């Protein structure tokens, strides 16, 4: 790995945050491979590894907090944690409420998981997790949207016949299709959103700049691409 080089400005910001209180990283813990809870009861996955590395590079003391997806933005705004790192795609709608760093993944293709390859997704009943870009996409597509609080519930809806298919990130659905012979990924993919970034309160401009510098350093030295490939997240930069 190339030696990490940060700009003078980024280093100055980092030094300021090193003396601040612990930075709390909020995640869902229910969306593998992005984030999940392992057998030890700890946050794990691509974003756990990424978040730990970003904190190391930025010289921040960080701790992990889990939060249900449907309240993850309100609880950031109210101060229950300082950063969202939860597979959250950057959208104009979310950007009106919170701020985002630069993206740390490119837009991951969204895929449909169904019990039959004959599903017409333009007119079918499609499950999606509440508050996701996939839910918004389905709502405007002409299909019938059914929303669920967790990603596991969206897949269960297909298994028990409540929905014809589920739309979610392909990286999440592909392992499920591999393990369940009764479910299959459809060929059709949807590209939604502007990639995934860290979410912050709009007032935390210095923290955003510090984390932006750390993300950029990982892009520059190739370590972010290596991490994306390791966790099979999607396209590399």
Coordinates of C-alpha atoms in Angstrom, one line a residue:
X1 CA 0.0 0.0 0.0
X2 CA 1.3 3.4 -0.9
X3 CA 2.2 5.7 2.0
X4 CA -0.9 7.8 3.0
X5 CA -0.5 11.5 2.1
X6 CA -3.2 14.0 3.2
X7 CA -3.4 17.6 2.4
X8 CA -2.3 20.2 5.0
X9 CA -5.9 21.3 5.4
X10 CA -7.2 17.8 6.0
X11 CA -4.4 17.1 8.5
X12 CA -5.4 20.3 10.4
X13 CA -9.0 19.2 10.5
X14 CA -8.1 15.8 11.6
X15 CA -6.0 17.1 14.5
X16 CA -9.0 19.1 15.7
X17 CA -11.2 16.0 15.7
X18 CA -8.6 13.9 17.4
X19 CA -9.2 15.9 20.5
X20 CA -13.0 15.9 20.2
X21 CA -15.4 13.4 21.7
X22 CA -15.8 9.9 20.2
X23 CA -17.4 9.9 16.8
X24 CA -20.4 7.5 16.7
X25 CA -20.9 5.6 13.5
X26 CA -24.6 4.5 13.0
X27 CA -25.4 1.5 10.9
X28 CA -28.3 -0.9 10.5
X29 CA -26.5 -4.2 11.0
X30 CA -29.0 -6.1 8.8
X31 CA -27.9 -5.6 5.2
X32 CA -25.0 -8.0 4.3
X33 CA -22.5 -7.7 2.8
X34 CA -22.6 -4.0 3.6
X35 CA -23.3 -4.4 7.3
X36 CA -24.5 -7.2 9.6
X37 CA -24.2 -8.6 13.1
X38 CA -21.8 -11.5 13.3
X39 CA -21.9 -14.5 15.6
X40 CA -20.1 -12.5 18.3
X41 CA -22.8 -9.9 18.3
X42 CA -20.6 -7.3 16.7
X43 CA -21.1 -5.1 13.6
X44 CA -19.4 -6.7 10.7
X45 CA -19.2 -6.4 6.9
X46 CA -17.8 -4.1 4.2
X47 CA -18.8 -1.0 6.1
X48 CA -17.4 -2.1 9.4
X49 CA -14.0 -2.6 7.7
X50 CA -14.3 0.6 5.8
X51 CA -15.5 2.7 8.8
X52 CA -12.6 1.4 11.0
X53 CA -10.1 2.2 8.3
X54 CA -11.5 5.7 7.7
X55 CA -11.3 6.4 11.5
X56 CA -7.8 5.1 11.6
X57 CA -6.7 7.3 8.7
X58 CA -8.5 10.4 10.1
X59 CA -7.1 9.7 13.6
X60 CA -10.6 9.6 15.0
X61 CA -11.8 7.7 18.0
X62 CA -15.0 5.9 16.8
X63 CA -17.6 3.6 18.2
X64 CA -20.4 1.7 16.5
X65 CA -24.1 2.1 17.1
X66 CA -27.0 0.1 15.5
X67 CA -30.3 1.6 14.5
X68 CA -33.4 0.5 12.6
X69 CA -33.4 1.7 9.0
X70 CA -36.7 3.5 9.2
X71 CA -35.5 6.0 11.8
X72 CA -31.8 6.1 10.9
X73 CA -31.9 9.7 9.5
X74 CA -34.1 11.2 12.2
X75 CA -31.8 9.8 14.9
X76 CA -28.7 11.2 13.2
X77 CA -30.3 14.6 13.1
X78 CA -31.4 14.4 16.7
X79 CA -27.8 13.5 17.8
X80 CA -28.0 9.8 18.7
X81 CA -24.9 9.3 16.5
X82 CA -22.7 11.4 14.2
X83 CA -22.3 9.5 11.0
X84 CA -24.6 7.1 9.0
X85 CA -22.6 4.3 7.3
X86 CA -25.4 2.0 6.3
X87 CA -25.4 1.4 2.5
X88 CA -27.3 4.7 2.1
X89 CA -27.4 5.9 -1.5
X90 CA -26.9 9.6 -2.1
X91 CA -30.2 11.1 -3.4
X92 CA -31.4 14.7 -3.8
X93 CA -34.3 14.0 -1.4
X94 CA -32.0 12.8 1.4
X95 CA -29.5 15.6 0.7
X96 CA -32.2 18.1 1.6
X97 CA -32.2 16.8 5.2
X98 CA -28.6 15.7 5.8
X99 CA -25.3 16.1 4.1
X100 CA -23.2 13.4 2.4
X101 CA -19.5 12.8 1.9
X102 CA -18.3 11.8 -1.6
X103 CA -19.4 8.3 -2.5
X104 CA -17.4 5.3 -1.4
X105 CA -19.2 3.0 -3.8
X106 CA -20.5 3.5 -7.3
X107 CA -24.2 2.9 -7.9
X108 CA -24.7 -0.8 -7.2
X109 CA -27.2 -2.3 -9.7
X110 CA -30.5 -3.1 -8.0
X111 CA -31.9 -6.5 -8.9
X112 CA -35.2 -8.3 -8.7
X113 CA -35.4 -11.6 -6.7
X114 CA -38.5 -13.7 -7.6
X115 CA -39.9 -17.2 -7.3
X116 CA -40.3 -17.4 -11.1
X117 CA -38.5 -15.9 -14.1
X118 CA -41.8 -15.1 -15.7
X119 CA -42.6 -12.1 -13.4
X120 CA -43.4 -8.9 -15.2
X121 CA -41.9 -6.3 -12.9
X122 CA -43.8 -3.5 -14.6
X123 CA -47.1 -4.7 -13.3
X124 CA -46.3 -7.1 -10.5
X125 CA -46.4 -6.7 -6.7
X126 CA -42.9 -5.7 -5.7
X127 CA -41.5 -5.7 -2.2
X128 CA -38.9 -3.2 -1.0
X129 CA -37.6 -1.9 2.3
X130 CA -39.2 1.2 3.6
X131 CA -37.3 4.4 2.9
X132 CA -35.0 3.0 0.3
X133 CA -34.3 4.2 -3.2
X134 CA -35.7 0.9 -4.4
X135 CA -39.1 1.7 -2.7
X136 CA -39.2 5.1 -4.4
X137 CA -38.3 3.6 -7.8
X138 CA -41.1 0.9 -7.5
X139 CA -43.6 3.5 -6.4
X140 CA -43.0 5.5 -9.6
X141 CA -42.7 2.5 -11.9
X142 CA -46.3 1.5 -12.3
X143 CA -45.9 -1.7 -10.3
X144 CA -47.6 -2.3 -6.9
X145 CA -45.3 -1.5 -4.0
X146 CA -45.4 -3.3 -0.7
X147 CA -43.0 -2.0 1.9
X148 CA -41.4 -3.8 4.9
X149 CA -39.2 -2.5 7.7
X150 CA -36.3 -4.9 7.2
X151 CA -34.6 -6.5 4.2
X152 CA -35.3 -9.9 5.6
X153 CA -39.0 -9.2 5.5
X154 CA -38.9 -8.3 1.8
X155 CA -37.4 -11.6 0.9
X156 CA -39.9 -13.4 3.2
X157 CA -42.7 -11.7 1.4
X158 CA -41.6 -13.3 -1.9
X159 CA -41.2 -16.7 -0.2
X160 CA -44.7 -16.7 1.3
X161 CA -46.4 -15.2 -1.8
X162 CA -47.2 -11.7 -0.5
X163 CA -45.1 -10.3 -3.3
X164 CA -44.0 -11.4 -6.8
X165 CA -40.5 -10.1 -6.4
X166 CA -38.3 -8.0 -4.2
X167 CA -36.1 -5.1 -5.5
X168 CA -32.9 -4.5 -3.6
X169 CA -29.1 -4.1 -4.1
X170 CA -27.8 -7.0 -6.2
X171 CA -25.0 -7.5 -3.8
X172 CA -27.5 -8.3 -1.1
X173 CA -29.8 -10.5 -3.1
X174 CA -27.2 -12.6 -5.1
X175 CA -26.1 -14.7 -2.1
X176 CA -29.7 -15.4 -1.2
X177 CA -30.5 -16.6 -4.7
X178 CA -27.4 -18.8 -4.6
X179 CA -28.5 -20.5 -1.3
X180 CA -32.3 -20.8 -2.1
X181 CA -33.2 -23.0 -5.1
X182 CA -36.8 -21.6 -4.9
X183 CA -35.7 -18.1 -5.7
X184 CA -33.9 -16.6 -8.7
X185 CA -32.5 -13.3 -9.8
X186 CA -34.2 -11.8 -12.9
X187 CA -32.1 -10.5 -15.7
X188 CA -33.4 -7.0 -15.4
X189 CA -31.3 -4.5 -13.4
X190 CA -32.0 -1.0 -12.3
X191 CA -29.3 1.7 -11.8
X192 CA -30.6 4.0 -9.1
X193 CA -29.0 6.8 -7.1
X194 CA -25.5 8.3 -7.0
X195 CA -23.6 5.7 -5.1
X196 CA -23.3 5.3 -1.4
X197 CA -21.8 7.9 1.0
X198 CA -21.5 8.7 4.6
X199 CA -24.4 10.7 6.0
X200 CA -23.8 13.6 8.4
X201 CA -25.7 16.5 9.9
X202 CA -25.4 19.6 7.7
X203 CA -23.7 21.5 10.5
X204 CA -20.8 19.0 10.8
X205 CA -18.8 20.5 7.9
X206 CA -15.4 19.9 9.5
X207 CA -16.1 16.2 10.1
X208 CA -17.4 15.9 6.6
X209 CA -14.1 17.4 5.2
X210 CA -12.0 15.1 7.4
X211 CA -13.9 11.9 6.3
X212 CA -13.9 13.1 2.6
X213 CA -10.1 13.3 2.8
X214 CA -9.9 9.8 4.2
X215 CA -12.2 8.4 1.5
X216 CA -10.2 10.1 -1.2
X217 CA -6.9 8.7 0.2
X218 CA -8.4 5.2 -0.1
X219 CA -9.4 5.8 -3.6
X220 CA -6.0 7.2 -4.5
X221 CA -4.0 4.3 -3.1
X222 CA -6.3 1.6 -4.4
X223 CA -7.3 0.2 -1.0
X224 CA -11.0 1.1 -1.4
X225 CA -11.2 -0.8 -4.7
X226 CA -9.5 -3.8 -3.0
X227 CA -12.1 -3.7 -0.2
X228 CA -15.0 -3.4 -2.7
X229 CA -13.7 -6.5 -4.5
X230 CA -13.1 -8.4 -1.3
X231 CA -16.8 -8.0 -0.2
X232 CA -18.1 -8.3 -3.8
X233 CA -20.0 -5.0 -3.5
X234 CA -20.1 -4.0 -7.1
X235 CA -18.1 -1.9 -9.6
X236 CA -14.8 -0.4 -8.6
X237 CA -13.6 3.1 -9.1

